Tab-separated table of C-alpha atoms in Angstrom:
chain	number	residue	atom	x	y	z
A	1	UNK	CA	-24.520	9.154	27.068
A	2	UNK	CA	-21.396	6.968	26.328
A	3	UNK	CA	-22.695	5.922	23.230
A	4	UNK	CA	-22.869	10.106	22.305
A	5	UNK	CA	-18.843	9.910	23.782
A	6	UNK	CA	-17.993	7.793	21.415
A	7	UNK	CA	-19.711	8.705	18.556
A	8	UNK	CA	-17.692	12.256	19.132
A	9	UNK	CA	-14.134	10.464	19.735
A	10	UNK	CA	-14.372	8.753	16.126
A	11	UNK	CA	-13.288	10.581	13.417
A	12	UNK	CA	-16.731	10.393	11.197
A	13	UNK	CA	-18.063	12.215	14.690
A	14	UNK	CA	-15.157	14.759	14.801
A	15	UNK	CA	-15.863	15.425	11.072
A	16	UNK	CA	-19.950	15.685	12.157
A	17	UNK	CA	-19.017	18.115	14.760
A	18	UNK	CA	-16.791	20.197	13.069
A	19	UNK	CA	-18.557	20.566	9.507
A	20	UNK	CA	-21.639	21.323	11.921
A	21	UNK	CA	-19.674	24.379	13.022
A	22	UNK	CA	-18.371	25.295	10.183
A	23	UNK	CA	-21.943	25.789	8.033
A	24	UNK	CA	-23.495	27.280	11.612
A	25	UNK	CA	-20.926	29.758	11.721
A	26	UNK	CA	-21.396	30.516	8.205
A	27	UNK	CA	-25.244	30.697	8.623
A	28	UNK	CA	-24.699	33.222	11.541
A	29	UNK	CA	-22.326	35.740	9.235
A	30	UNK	CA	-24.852	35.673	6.516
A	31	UNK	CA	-27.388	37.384	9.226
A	32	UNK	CA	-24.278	40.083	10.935
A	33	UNK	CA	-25.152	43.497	9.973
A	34	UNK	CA	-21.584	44.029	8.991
A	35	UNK	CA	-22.351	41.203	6.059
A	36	UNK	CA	-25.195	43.090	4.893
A	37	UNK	CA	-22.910	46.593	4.636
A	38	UNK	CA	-20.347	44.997	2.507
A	39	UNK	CA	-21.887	41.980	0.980
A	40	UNK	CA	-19.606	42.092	-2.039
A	41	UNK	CA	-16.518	41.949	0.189
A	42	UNK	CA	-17.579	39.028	2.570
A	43	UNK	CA	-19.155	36.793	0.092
A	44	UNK	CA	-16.172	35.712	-1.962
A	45	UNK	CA	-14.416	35.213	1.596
A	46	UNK	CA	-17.690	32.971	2.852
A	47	UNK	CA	-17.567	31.113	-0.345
A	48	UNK	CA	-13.984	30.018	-0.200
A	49	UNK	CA	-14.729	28.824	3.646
A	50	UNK	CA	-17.439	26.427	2.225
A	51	UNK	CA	-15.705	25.045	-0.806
A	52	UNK	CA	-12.400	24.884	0.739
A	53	UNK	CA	-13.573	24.451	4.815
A	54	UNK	CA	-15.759	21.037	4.355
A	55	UNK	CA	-12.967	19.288	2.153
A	56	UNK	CA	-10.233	20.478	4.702
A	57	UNK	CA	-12.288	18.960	7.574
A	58	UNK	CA	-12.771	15.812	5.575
A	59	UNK	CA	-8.927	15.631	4.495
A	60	UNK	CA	-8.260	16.104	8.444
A	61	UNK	CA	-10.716	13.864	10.035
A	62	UNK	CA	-11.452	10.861	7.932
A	63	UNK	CA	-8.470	10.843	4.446
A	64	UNK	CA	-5.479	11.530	7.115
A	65	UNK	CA	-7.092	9.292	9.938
A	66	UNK	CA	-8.183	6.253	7.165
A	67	UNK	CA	-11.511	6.641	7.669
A	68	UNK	CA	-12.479	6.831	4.221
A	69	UNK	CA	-10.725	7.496	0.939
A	70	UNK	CA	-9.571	10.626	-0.770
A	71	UNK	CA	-12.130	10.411	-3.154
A	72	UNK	CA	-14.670	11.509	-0.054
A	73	UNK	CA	-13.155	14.943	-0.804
A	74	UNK	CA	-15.537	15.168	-4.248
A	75	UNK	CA	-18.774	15.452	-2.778
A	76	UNK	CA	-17.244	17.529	0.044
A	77	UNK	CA	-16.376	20.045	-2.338
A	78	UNK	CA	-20.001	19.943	-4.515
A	79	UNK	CA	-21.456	20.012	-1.229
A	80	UNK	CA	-19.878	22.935	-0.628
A	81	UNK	CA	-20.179	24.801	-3.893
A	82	UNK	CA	-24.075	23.649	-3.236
A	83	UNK	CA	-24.205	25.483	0.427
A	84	UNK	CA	-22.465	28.238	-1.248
A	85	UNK	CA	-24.665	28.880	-4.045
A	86	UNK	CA	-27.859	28.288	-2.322
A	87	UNK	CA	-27.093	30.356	0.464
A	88	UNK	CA	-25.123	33.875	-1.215
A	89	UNK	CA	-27.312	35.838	-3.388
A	90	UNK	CA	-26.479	35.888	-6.899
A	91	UNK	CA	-26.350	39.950	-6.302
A	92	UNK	CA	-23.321	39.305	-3.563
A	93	UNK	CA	-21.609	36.359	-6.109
A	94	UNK	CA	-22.016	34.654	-9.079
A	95	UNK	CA	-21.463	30.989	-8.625
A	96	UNK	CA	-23.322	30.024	-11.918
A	97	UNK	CA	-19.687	28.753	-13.730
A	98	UNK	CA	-18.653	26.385	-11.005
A	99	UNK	CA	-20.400	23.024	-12.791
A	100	UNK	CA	-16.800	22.827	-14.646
A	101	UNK	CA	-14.888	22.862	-11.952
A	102	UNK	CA	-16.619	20.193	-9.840
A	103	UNK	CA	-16.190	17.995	-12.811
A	104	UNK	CA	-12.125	18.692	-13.119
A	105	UNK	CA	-11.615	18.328	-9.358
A	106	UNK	CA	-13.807	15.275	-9.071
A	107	UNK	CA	-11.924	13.825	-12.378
A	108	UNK	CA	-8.282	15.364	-10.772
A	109	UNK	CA	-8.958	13.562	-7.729
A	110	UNK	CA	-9.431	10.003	-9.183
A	111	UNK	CA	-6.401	10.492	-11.583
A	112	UNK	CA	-4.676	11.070	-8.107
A	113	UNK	CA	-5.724	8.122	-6.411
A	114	UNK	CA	-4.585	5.784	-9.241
A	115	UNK	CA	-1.561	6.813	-9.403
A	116	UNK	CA	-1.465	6.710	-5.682
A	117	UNK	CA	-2.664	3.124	-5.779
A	118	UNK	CA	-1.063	2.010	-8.926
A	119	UNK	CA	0.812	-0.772	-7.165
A	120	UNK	CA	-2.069	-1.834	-5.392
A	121	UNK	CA	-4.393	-2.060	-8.610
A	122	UNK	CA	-1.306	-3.951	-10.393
A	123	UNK	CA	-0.962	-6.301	-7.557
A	124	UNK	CA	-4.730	-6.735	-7.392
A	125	UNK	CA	-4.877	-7.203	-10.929
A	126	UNK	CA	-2.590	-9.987	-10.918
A	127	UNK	CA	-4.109	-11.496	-7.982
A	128	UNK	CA	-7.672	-12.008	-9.899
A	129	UNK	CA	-6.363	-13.121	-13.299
A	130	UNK	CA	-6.504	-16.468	-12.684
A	131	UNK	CA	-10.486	-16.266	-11.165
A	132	UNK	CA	-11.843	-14.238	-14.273
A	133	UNK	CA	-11.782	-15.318	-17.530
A	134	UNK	CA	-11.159	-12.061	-19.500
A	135	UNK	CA	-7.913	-9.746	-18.069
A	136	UNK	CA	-11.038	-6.742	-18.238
A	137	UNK	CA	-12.699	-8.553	-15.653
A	138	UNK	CA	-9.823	-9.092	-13.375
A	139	UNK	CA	-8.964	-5.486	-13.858
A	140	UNK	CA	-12.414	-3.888	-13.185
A	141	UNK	CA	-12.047	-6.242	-9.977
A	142	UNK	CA	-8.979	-5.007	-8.776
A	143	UNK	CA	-10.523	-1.051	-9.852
A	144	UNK	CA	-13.806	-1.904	-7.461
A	145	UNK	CA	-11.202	-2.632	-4.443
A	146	UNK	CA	-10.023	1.072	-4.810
A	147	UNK	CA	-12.960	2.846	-6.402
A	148	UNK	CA	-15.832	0.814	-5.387
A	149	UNK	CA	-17.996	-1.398	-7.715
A	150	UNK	CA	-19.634	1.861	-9.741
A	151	UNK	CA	-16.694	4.271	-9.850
A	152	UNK	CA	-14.488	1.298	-10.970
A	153	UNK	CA	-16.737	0.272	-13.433
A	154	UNK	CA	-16.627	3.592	-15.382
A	155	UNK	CA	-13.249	4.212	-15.006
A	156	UNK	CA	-12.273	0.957	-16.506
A	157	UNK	CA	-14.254	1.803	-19.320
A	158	UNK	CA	-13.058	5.108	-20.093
A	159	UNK	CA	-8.581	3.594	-19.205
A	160	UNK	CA	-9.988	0.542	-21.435
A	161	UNK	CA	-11.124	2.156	-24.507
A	162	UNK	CA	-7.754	4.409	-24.134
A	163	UNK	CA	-5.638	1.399	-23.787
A	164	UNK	CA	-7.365	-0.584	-26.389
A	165	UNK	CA	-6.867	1.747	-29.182
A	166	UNK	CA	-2.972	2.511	-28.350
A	167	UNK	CA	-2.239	-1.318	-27.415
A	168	UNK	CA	-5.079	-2.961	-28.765
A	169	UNK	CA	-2.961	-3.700	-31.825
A	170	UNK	CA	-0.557	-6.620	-29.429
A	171	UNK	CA	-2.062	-10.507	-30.367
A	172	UNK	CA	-4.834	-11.033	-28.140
A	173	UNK	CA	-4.449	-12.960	-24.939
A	174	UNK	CA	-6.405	-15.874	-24.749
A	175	UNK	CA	-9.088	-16.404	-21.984
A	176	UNK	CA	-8.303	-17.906	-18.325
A	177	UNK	CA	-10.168	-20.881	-19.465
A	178	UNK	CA	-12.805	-22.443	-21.717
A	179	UNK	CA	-13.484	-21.832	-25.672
A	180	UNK	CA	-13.349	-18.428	-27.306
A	181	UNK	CA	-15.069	-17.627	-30.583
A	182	UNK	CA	-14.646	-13.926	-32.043
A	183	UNK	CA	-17.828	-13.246	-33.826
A	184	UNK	CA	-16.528	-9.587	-34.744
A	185	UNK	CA	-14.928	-10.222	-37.547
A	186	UNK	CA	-18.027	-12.415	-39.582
A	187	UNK	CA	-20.727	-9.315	-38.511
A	188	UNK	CA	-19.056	-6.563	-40.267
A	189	UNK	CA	-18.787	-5.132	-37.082
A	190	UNK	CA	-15.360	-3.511	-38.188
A	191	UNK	CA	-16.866	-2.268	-41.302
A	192	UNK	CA	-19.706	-0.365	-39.434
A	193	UNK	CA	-16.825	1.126	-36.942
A	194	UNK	CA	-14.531	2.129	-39.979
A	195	UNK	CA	-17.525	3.935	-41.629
A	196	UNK	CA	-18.071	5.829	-38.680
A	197	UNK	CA	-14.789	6.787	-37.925
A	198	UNK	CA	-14.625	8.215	-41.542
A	199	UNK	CA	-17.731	10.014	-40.651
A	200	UNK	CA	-15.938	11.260	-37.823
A	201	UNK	CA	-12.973	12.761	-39.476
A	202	UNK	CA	-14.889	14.522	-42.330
A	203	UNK	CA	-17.915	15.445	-39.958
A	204	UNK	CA	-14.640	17.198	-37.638
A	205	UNK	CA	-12.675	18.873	-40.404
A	206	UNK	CA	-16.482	20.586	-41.796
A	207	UNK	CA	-17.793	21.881	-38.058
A	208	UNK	CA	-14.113	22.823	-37.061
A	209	UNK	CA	-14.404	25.368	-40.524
A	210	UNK	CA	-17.480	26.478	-40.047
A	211	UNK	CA	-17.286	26.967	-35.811
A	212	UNK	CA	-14.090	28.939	-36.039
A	213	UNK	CA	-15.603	31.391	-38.430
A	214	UNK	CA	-17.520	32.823	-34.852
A	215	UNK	CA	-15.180	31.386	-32.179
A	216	UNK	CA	-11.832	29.768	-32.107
A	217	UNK	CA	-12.180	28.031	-28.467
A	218	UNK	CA	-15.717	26.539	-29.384
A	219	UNK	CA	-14.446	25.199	-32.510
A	220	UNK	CA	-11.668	23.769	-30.670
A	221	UNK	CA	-13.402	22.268	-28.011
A	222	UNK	CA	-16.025	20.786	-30.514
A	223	UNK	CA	-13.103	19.306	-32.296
A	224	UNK	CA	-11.419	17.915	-29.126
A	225	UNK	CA	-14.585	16.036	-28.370
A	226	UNK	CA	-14.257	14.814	-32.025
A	227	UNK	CA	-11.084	13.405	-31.553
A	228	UNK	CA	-12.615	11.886	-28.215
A	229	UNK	CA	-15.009	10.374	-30.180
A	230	UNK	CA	-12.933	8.743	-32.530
A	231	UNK	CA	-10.538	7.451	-30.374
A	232	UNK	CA	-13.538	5.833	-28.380
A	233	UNK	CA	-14.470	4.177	-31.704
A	234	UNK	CA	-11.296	2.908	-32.239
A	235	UNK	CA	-10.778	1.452	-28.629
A	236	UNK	CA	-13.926	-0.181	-29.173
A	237	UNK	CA	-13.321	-1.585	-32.447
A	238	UNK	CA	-9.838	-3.260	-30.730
A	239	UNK	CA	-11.322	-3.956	-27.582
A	240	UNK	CA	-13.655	-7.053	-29.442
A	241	UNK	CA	-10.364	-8.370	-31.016
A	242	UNK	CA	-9.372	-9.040	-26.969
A	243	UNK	CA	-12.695	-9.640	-25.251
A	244	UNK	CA	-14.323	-12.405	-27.574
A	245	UNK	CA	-17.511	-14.743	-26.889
A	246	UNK	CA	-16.320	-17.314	-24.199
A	247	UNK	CA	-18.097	-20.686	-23.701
């Protein structure tokens, strides 16, 4: 019994409790009889209490109180464009488009929460130079205090290859300690890379001609992730200038 007290006095218990009430009460309108007059009408109103109800409850219980991160408000929100899907009849709402939007919130959110914590990672950053021999490792280290070990690990390598090919160009800082040896440039390794990126360009310029002959925004978009592309390549091709073999 006092263990059940106090599970309800924390805030991952208030959270429980509430987000138990909130998909209960949406359960029960689902069955009301005036749901099933005007399904059309309540739906898009049921939705919105899903998607927006279990991140509000999470912002209010666990992000205001500490409890956890903002980044807890993600899966909130798929969680809730799950519920909401699964539960409202594709007849009463169509929720089929909503995979984009998960991805921009999700990716809104983490933008957020760097800048939020840019100090922090820059202090943190600084604080593990000196125990990691490359500056990518003492970054990604100071990233996993923030993000956790997975999140931080793809986010460093998506800022990396973006900060690699605008100020990859700077002399290369040497390693924390022992011997570095940059094998890049005796492999061709920049001649493969170069190649590609010509492929690239000429590969863009062709499907963006063809594409736009049926659609402008798809032979945009196809050409954005071009660009994307190449400016991967490029951060990559830098990023072995700075991050050589150490021994």
């Amino acid at each position: 019994m006092n263990a059940r007290r106090a599970l309800s006095w924390t805030p991952q218990g208030a959270f429980l409790v509430s987000a138990g009430l909130l998909l209960t009460a949406a359960l029960l309108i689902l069955r009301l009889p005036a749901y099933t007059l005007s399904p059309q009408a309540l739906a898009p109103a049921l939705a919105i209490d899903l998607m927006v109800g279990l991140p509000f409850l999470g912002y209010l219980f666990l992000v205001r109180t500490g409890a956890a991160d903002i980044l807890v408000l993600a899966p909130l929100l798929v969680i809730g464009i799950v519920l909401a899907e699964w539960w409202i009849p594709d007849a009463h709402l169509d929720l089929s488009g909503w995979g984009a939007t998960i991805a921009l919130v999700a990716e809104g959110l983490v933008v957020i929460t760097l800048l939020l914590r840019a100090r922090a990672i820059r202090r943190g950053y600084r604080r593990m130079l000196p125990d990691h021999v490359l500056p990518r490792d003492a970054f990604r280290a100071a990233l996993a205090g923030i993000l956790g070990g997975r999140l931080a690990t793809v986010v460093a390598s998506e800022f990396g290859a973006f900060w690699y090919a605008t100020a990859g160009w700077r002399r290369p800082r040497g390693p924390a300690r022992g011997h570095a040896f940059s094998v890049h440039t005796r492999n061709g390794y920049p001649a493969l890379l170069g190649a590609l990126m010509m492929a690239v360009v000429a590969e863009t310029l062709a499907v963006h001609l063809v594409v736009s002959r049926w659609s402008a925004g798809v032979a945009w978009i196809l050409t954005a992730l071009s660009v994307y592309s190449g400016i991967w390549l490029l951060g990559d091709l830098l990023a072995a200038r700075h991050n050589p073999t150490v021994v």
